[in-house]
Coordinates of C-alpha atoms and ligand atoms in Angstrom, one line a residue:
M110 CA 0.0 0.0 0.0
P111 CA 1.4 3.4 -0.9
E112 CA 2.3 5.3 2.3
L113 CA 3.1 8.9 2.9
P114 CA 6.7 8.7 1.5
E115 CA 5.6 7.0 -1.7
V116 CA 2.9 9.6 -2.2
E117 CA 5.4 12.4 -1.6
V118 CA 7.9 10.8 -4.0
T119 CA 5.1 10.4 -6.6
R120 CA 4.3 14.1 -6.1
R121 CA 8.0 15.1 -6.7
S122 CA 8.2 12.9 -9.8
F123 CA 5.7 15.0 -11.8
A124 CA 4.8 18.3 -9.9
D125 CA 7.3 20.5 -11.7
R126 CA 6.5 19.0 -15.1
I127 CA 2.7 19.3 -14.9
A128 CA 2.6 22.8 -13.4
A129 CA 1.1 25.4 -15.8
A130 CA -0.3 22.6 -18.0
H131 CA -3.7 23.0 -19.6
I132 CA -6.2 20.1 -19.4
L133 CA -7.2 18.9 -22.9
A134 CA -9.3 15.9 -21.8
L135 CA -10.1 13.7 -18.8
R136 CA -10.8 10.1 -19.5
M137 CA -12.2 8.1 -16.5
G138 CA -12.3 4.3 -16.5
K139 CA -14.1 2.0 -14.2
P140 CA -15.7 3.5 -11.0
L141 CA -13.1 4.3 -8.3
R142 CA -13.8 4.6 -4.6
W143 CA -15.7 7.9 -5.0
P144 CA -17.1 9.6 -8.1
L145 CA -15.4 12.5 -9.7
G146 CA -18.2 14.8 -8.6
V147 CA -18.4 16.9 -11.8
P148 CA -18.7 15.9 -15.5
A149 CA -15.2 15.2 -16.8
A150 CA -15.8 17.6 -19.7
H151 CA -16.1 20.5 -17.2
L152 CA -12.3 20.3 -16.5
V153 CA -11.3 20.7 -20.2
G154 CA -9.5 24.0 -20.8
H155 CA -8.6 24.6 -17.1
Q156 CA -5.0 25.0 -16.0
I157 CA -3.1 23.0 -13.4
L158 CA -1.3 25.5 -11.2
G159 CA 0.7 23.0 -9.0
V160 CA 0.6 19.8 -7.0
R161 CA 0.6 19.7 -3.2
R162 CA 0.3 16.8 -0.8
R163 CA -1.9 16.5 2.3
G164 CA -1.6 13.2 4.1
K165 CA -1.9 10.6 1.4
Y166 CA -3.9 12.9 -0.9
L167 CA -2.3 14.7 -3.9
L168 CA -4.0 18.0 -4.5
L169 CA -3.8 19.3 -8.0
D170 CA -4.6 23.0 -7.8
L171 CA -6.5 24.2 -10.9
D172 CA -7.3 27.7 -11.9
Q173 CA -10.8 26.8 -10.8
G174 CA -11.1 24.3 -8.0
L175 CA -8.8 21.3 -7.4
L176 CA -8.5 17.6 -8.0
L177 CA -7.9 15.3 -5.0
V178 CA -6.1 12.1 -6.0
H179 CA -5.7 9.2 -3.6
L180 CA -3.8 6.0 -4.5
G181 CA -5.8 3.7 -2.3
M182 CA -4.3 0.2 -1.8
S183 CA -2.7 -0.4 -5.2
G184 CA -2.7 2.9 -7.2
S185 CA 0.2 4.5 -9.0
L186 CA 0.5 7.6 -11.0
N187 CA 2.7 8.0 -14.1
F188 CA 3.2 11.3 -16.0
A189 CA 4.6 10.9 -19.5
P190 CA 4.5 12.9 -22.7
T191 CA 2.3 10.1 -24.2
Q192 CA 0.9 6.9 -22.8
P193 CA 0.2 3.6 -24.5
E194 CA -3.4 2.6 -25.0
A195 CA -5.2 2.3 -21.6
G196 CA -5.2 -1.2 -20.1
P197 CA -8.0 -2.7 -18.0
H198 CA -6.5 -1.3 -14.7
D199 CA -5.9 2.3 -16.0
H200 CA -8.8 4.2 -14.6
M201 CA -7.8 7.8 -15.3
D202 CA -6.0 9.7 -18.0
L203 CA -5.6 13.4 -17.4
V204 CA -4.5 14.6 -20.8
T205 CA -2.7 17.9 -20.8
D206 CA -0.6 19.9 -23.2
R207 CA 2.5 18.8 -21.3
G208 CA 1.7 15.1 -21.0
V209 CA -0.7 12.5 -19.7
L210 CA -1.1 11.7 -16.0
R211 CA -2.3 8.1 -15.7
L212 CA -3.7 6.4 -12.7
H213 CA -3.1 2.6 -12.7
D214 CA -5.1 1.0 -9.9
P215 CA -5.9 -2.8 -10.1
R216 CA -7.9 -2.8 -6.8
R217 CA -9.8 0.5 -7.4
F218 CA -9.6 1.8 -3.8
G219 CA -8.1 4.9 -5.2
A220 CA -10.0 8.1 -6.0
V221 CA -10.0 11.2 -8.2
V222 CA -12.4 13.8 -6.8
W223 CA -13.0 17.4 -8.0
A224 CA -13.8 20.0 -5.4
P225 CA -14.5 23.8 -5.9
A226 CA -12.1 24.7 -3.1
E227 CA -9.9 23.1 -0.4
D228 CA -12.4 24.4 2.3
S229 CA -15.5 23.2 0.4
P230 CA -17.6 20.4 1.9
Q231 CA -16.5 18.1 -0.9
A232 CA -12.8 18.5 0.0
Q233 CA -13.2 18.7 3.8
K234 CA -15.1 15.4 3.7
L235 CA -11.8 13.8 2.7
L236 CA -9.2 16.2 4.3
G237 CA -11.1 17.6 7.3
R238 CA -10.1 15.0 9.9
L239 CA -6.4 14.6 9.0
G240 CA -3.9 15.2 11.7
V241 CA -0.8 17.4 11.3
E242 CA 1.8 16.8 8.7
P243 CA 4.7 14.9 10.2
L244 CA 7.3 16.6 8.0
S245 CA 6.1 20.1 8.7
A246 CA 6.8 22.6 11.5
Q247 CA 3.2 22.0 12.8
F248 CA 4.3 18.6 14.1
D249 CA 5.3 19.9 17.5
V250 CA 6.6 17.7 20.4
A251 CA 4.6 19.4 23.1
V252 CA 1.3 19.3 21.2
F253 CA 2.0 15.6 20.2
A254 CA 2.7 14.7 23.9
Q255 CA -0.5 16.4 25.0
A256 CA -2.6 14.6 22.4
L257 CA -1.2 11.2 23.3
K258 CA -2.0 11.8 27.0
K259 CA -5.7 11.7 26.1
R260 CA -5.4 8.4 24.2
Q261 CA -6.1 5.2 26.2
S262 CA -5.4 2.8 23.3
A263 CA -2.0 1.2 22.4
I264 CA 0.4 3.6 20.7
K265 CA 0.7 1.8 17.4
P266 CA -3.1 2.0 16.4
V267 CA -3.1 5.6 17.6
L268 CA -0.4 6.4 15.1
L269 CA -2.1 4.5 12.4
A270 CA -5.4 6.3 13.0
G271 CA -3.8 9.5 11.8
H272 CA -5.7 11.9 14.0
E273 CA -2.6 13.2 16.0
V274 CA -0.2 12.9 13.1
V275 CA -1.1 12.0 9.5
G276 CA 0.4 9.4 7.2
V277 CA 2.4 7.2 9.6
G278 CA 1.3 3.9 8.1
N279 CA 2.1 0.3 9.2
I280 CA 5.7 0.1 8.0
Y281 CA 6.8 3.4 9.4
A282 CA 4.9 3.1 12.7
S283 CA 6.7 -0.2 13.3
E284 CA 10.1 1.2 12.4
A285 CA 9.6 4.5 14.4
L286 CA 8.5 2.6 17.5
F287 CA 11.6 0.3 17.2
M288 CA 13.8 3.4 16.8
A289 CA 12.2 5.0 19.9
G290 CA 12.5 1.7 21.9
I291 CA 8.7 1.6 22.6
R292 CA 6.6 -1.6 22.5
P293 CA 3.7 -1.2 20.1
T294 CA 1.2 -2.3 22.8
T295 CA 2.2 0.4 25.2
K296 CA -0.7 2.7 26.1
A297 CA -0.3 6.1 24.4
S298 CA -1.4 7.9 27.6
R299 CA 1.3 6.2 29.6
L300 CA 4.3 7.3 27.5
S301 CA 6.6 9.6 29.4
R302 CA 7.6 13.0 27.9
P303 CA 11.2 11.8 27.0
R304 CA 9.8 8.7 25.3
V305 CA 7.3 10.9 23.3
A306 CA 10.2 13.1 22.3
R307 CA 12.1 10.1 21.1
L308 CA 9.1 8.8 19.2
H309 CA 8.5 12.2 17.6
A310 CA 12.1 12.4 16.4
A311 CA 11.9 8.8 15.2
I312 CA 8.8 9.5 13.1
V313 CA 10.4 12.5 11.4
Q314 CA 13.7 10.5 10.8
V315 CA 12.1 7.4 9.4
L316 CA 9.8 9.3 7.0
T317 CA 12.5 11.7 5.9
R318 CA 14.8 8.8 5.2
A319 CA 12.1 7.0 3.3
V320 CA 11.3 10.0 1.1
E321 CA 15.1 10.4 0.4
Q322 CA 15.3 6.7 -0.6
G323 CA 12.3 6.9 -2.9
G324 CA 9.6 5.4 -0.7
S325 CA 9.6 1.8 0.6
S326 CA 7.3 0.1 -1.9
L327 CA 7.7 2.6 -4.8
K328 CA 9.7 0.1 -6.9
D329 CA 6.8 -2.3 -6.4
F330 CA 4.2 0.0 -7.7
V331 CA 6.3 1.6 -10.4
N332 CA 7.6 -1.5 -12.1
A333 CA 5.1 -4.0 -10.7
E334 CA 7.7 -6.8 -10.6
G335 CA 7.2 -7.6 -7.0
H336 CA 10.5 -6.3 -5.7
T337 CA 10.5 -5.3 -2.1
G338 CA 11.7 -1.7 -2.0
Y339 CA 15.0 -0.5 -0.8
F340 CA 13.7 0.7 2.6
Q341 CA 12.0 -2.6 3.3
L342 CA 15.3 -4.4 2.7
E343 CA 16.8 -2.1 5.2
A344 CA 13.9 -2.3 7.7
A345 CA 14.9 -3.0 11.4
V346 CA 11.7 -4.9 12.3
Y347 CA 9.0 -4.6 9.6
G348 CA 8.6 -8.0 7.8
R349 CA 11.4 -9.6 9.8
A350 CA 9.5 -11.9 12.1
G351 CA 11.9 -14.7 13.4
E352 CA 15.0 -12.9 12.1
P353 CA 17.6 -11.6 14.6
C354 CA 17.2 -8.0 15.8
R355 CA 19.9 -5.9 14.1
V356 CA 20.8 -4.4 17.5
C357 CA 20.6 -7.3 20.0
A358 CA 20.1 -10.5 17.9
T359 CA 16.8 -11.4 19.8
P360 CA 14.3 -12.9 17.2
I361 CA 11.9 -10.2 16.0
Q362 CA 8.3 -11.0 17.0
S363 CA 5.1 -10.3 15.2
M364 CA 1.6 -9.9 16.4
V365 CA -1.8 -8.8 15.0
Q366 CA -2.9 -5.5 16.4
G367 CA -6.1 -3.8 15.1
Q368 CA -6.1 -6.2 12.2
R369 CA -2.6 -5.1 11.1
T370 CA 0.6 -7.1 11.6
T371 CA 3.0 -5.4 14.0
F372 CA 6.7 -6.3 14.3
Y373 CA 8.9 -5.5 17.3
C374 CA 12.0 -6.6 19.2
P375 CA 10.9 -7.8 22.7
T376 CA 14.3 -6.8 24.1
C377 CA 14.9 -3.3 22.5
Q378 CA 11.3 -2.2 22.8
K379 CA 10.1 -1.7 26.4
P380 CA 6.4 -1.7 27.4
Ligands
ZN631 ZN1 16.7 -5.9 19.8

């Protein structure tokens, strides 16, 4: 599943090239998670001003309104001067005078939604409940610590829920908790201030590194050859159940927590 770093890497891969492009056509394929919300023909002639990211949404700002794109479980975007004929899993072609932005999404949990403005009900329905951006100045240790104090559940599902900080998915939550020495089952409200500070730093570090390395599963969803991405090969705990901890050699354990598999080192990560 594309996580925040993959979405950010995707954004960087085409944002500069598509900026200032004019929309010539929009072809939508099979239904995605949500409808576009406007007839596709209404977008023709409009200009794309730039591409931002909010959580795992890409926001294509138009001269009138914006397009919100989500990659869902299996989506990938490719921007190229021309595209081959659309295959059965290509569900959007945004044709511009600078190239064609194509959404490939075999499982169709992705979405392309038009909204008249970022603060419109259509956009806020998707963006309104997102927590702060982990790679922005708004992600503040003191605010994060205060928010966690109010959470009675285990820290890992609190991170995944995305209300306190957005976009820390399963891989990165597992890795950040290892880096911070915190057991995934520890109650969020019980974390001491120094431990929250370590977790905060670990989240920033693990996501920054993943963006720099091109996203963990980016190779998967770009060339679809089933490679594990670079970061996953380097992972300390994620996907390493039974293998020795890279720090202390204790076998990494796995457990299911909120229907997601969690990996941790029982020695390095304290309750
Ligand atoms: Zn260990």
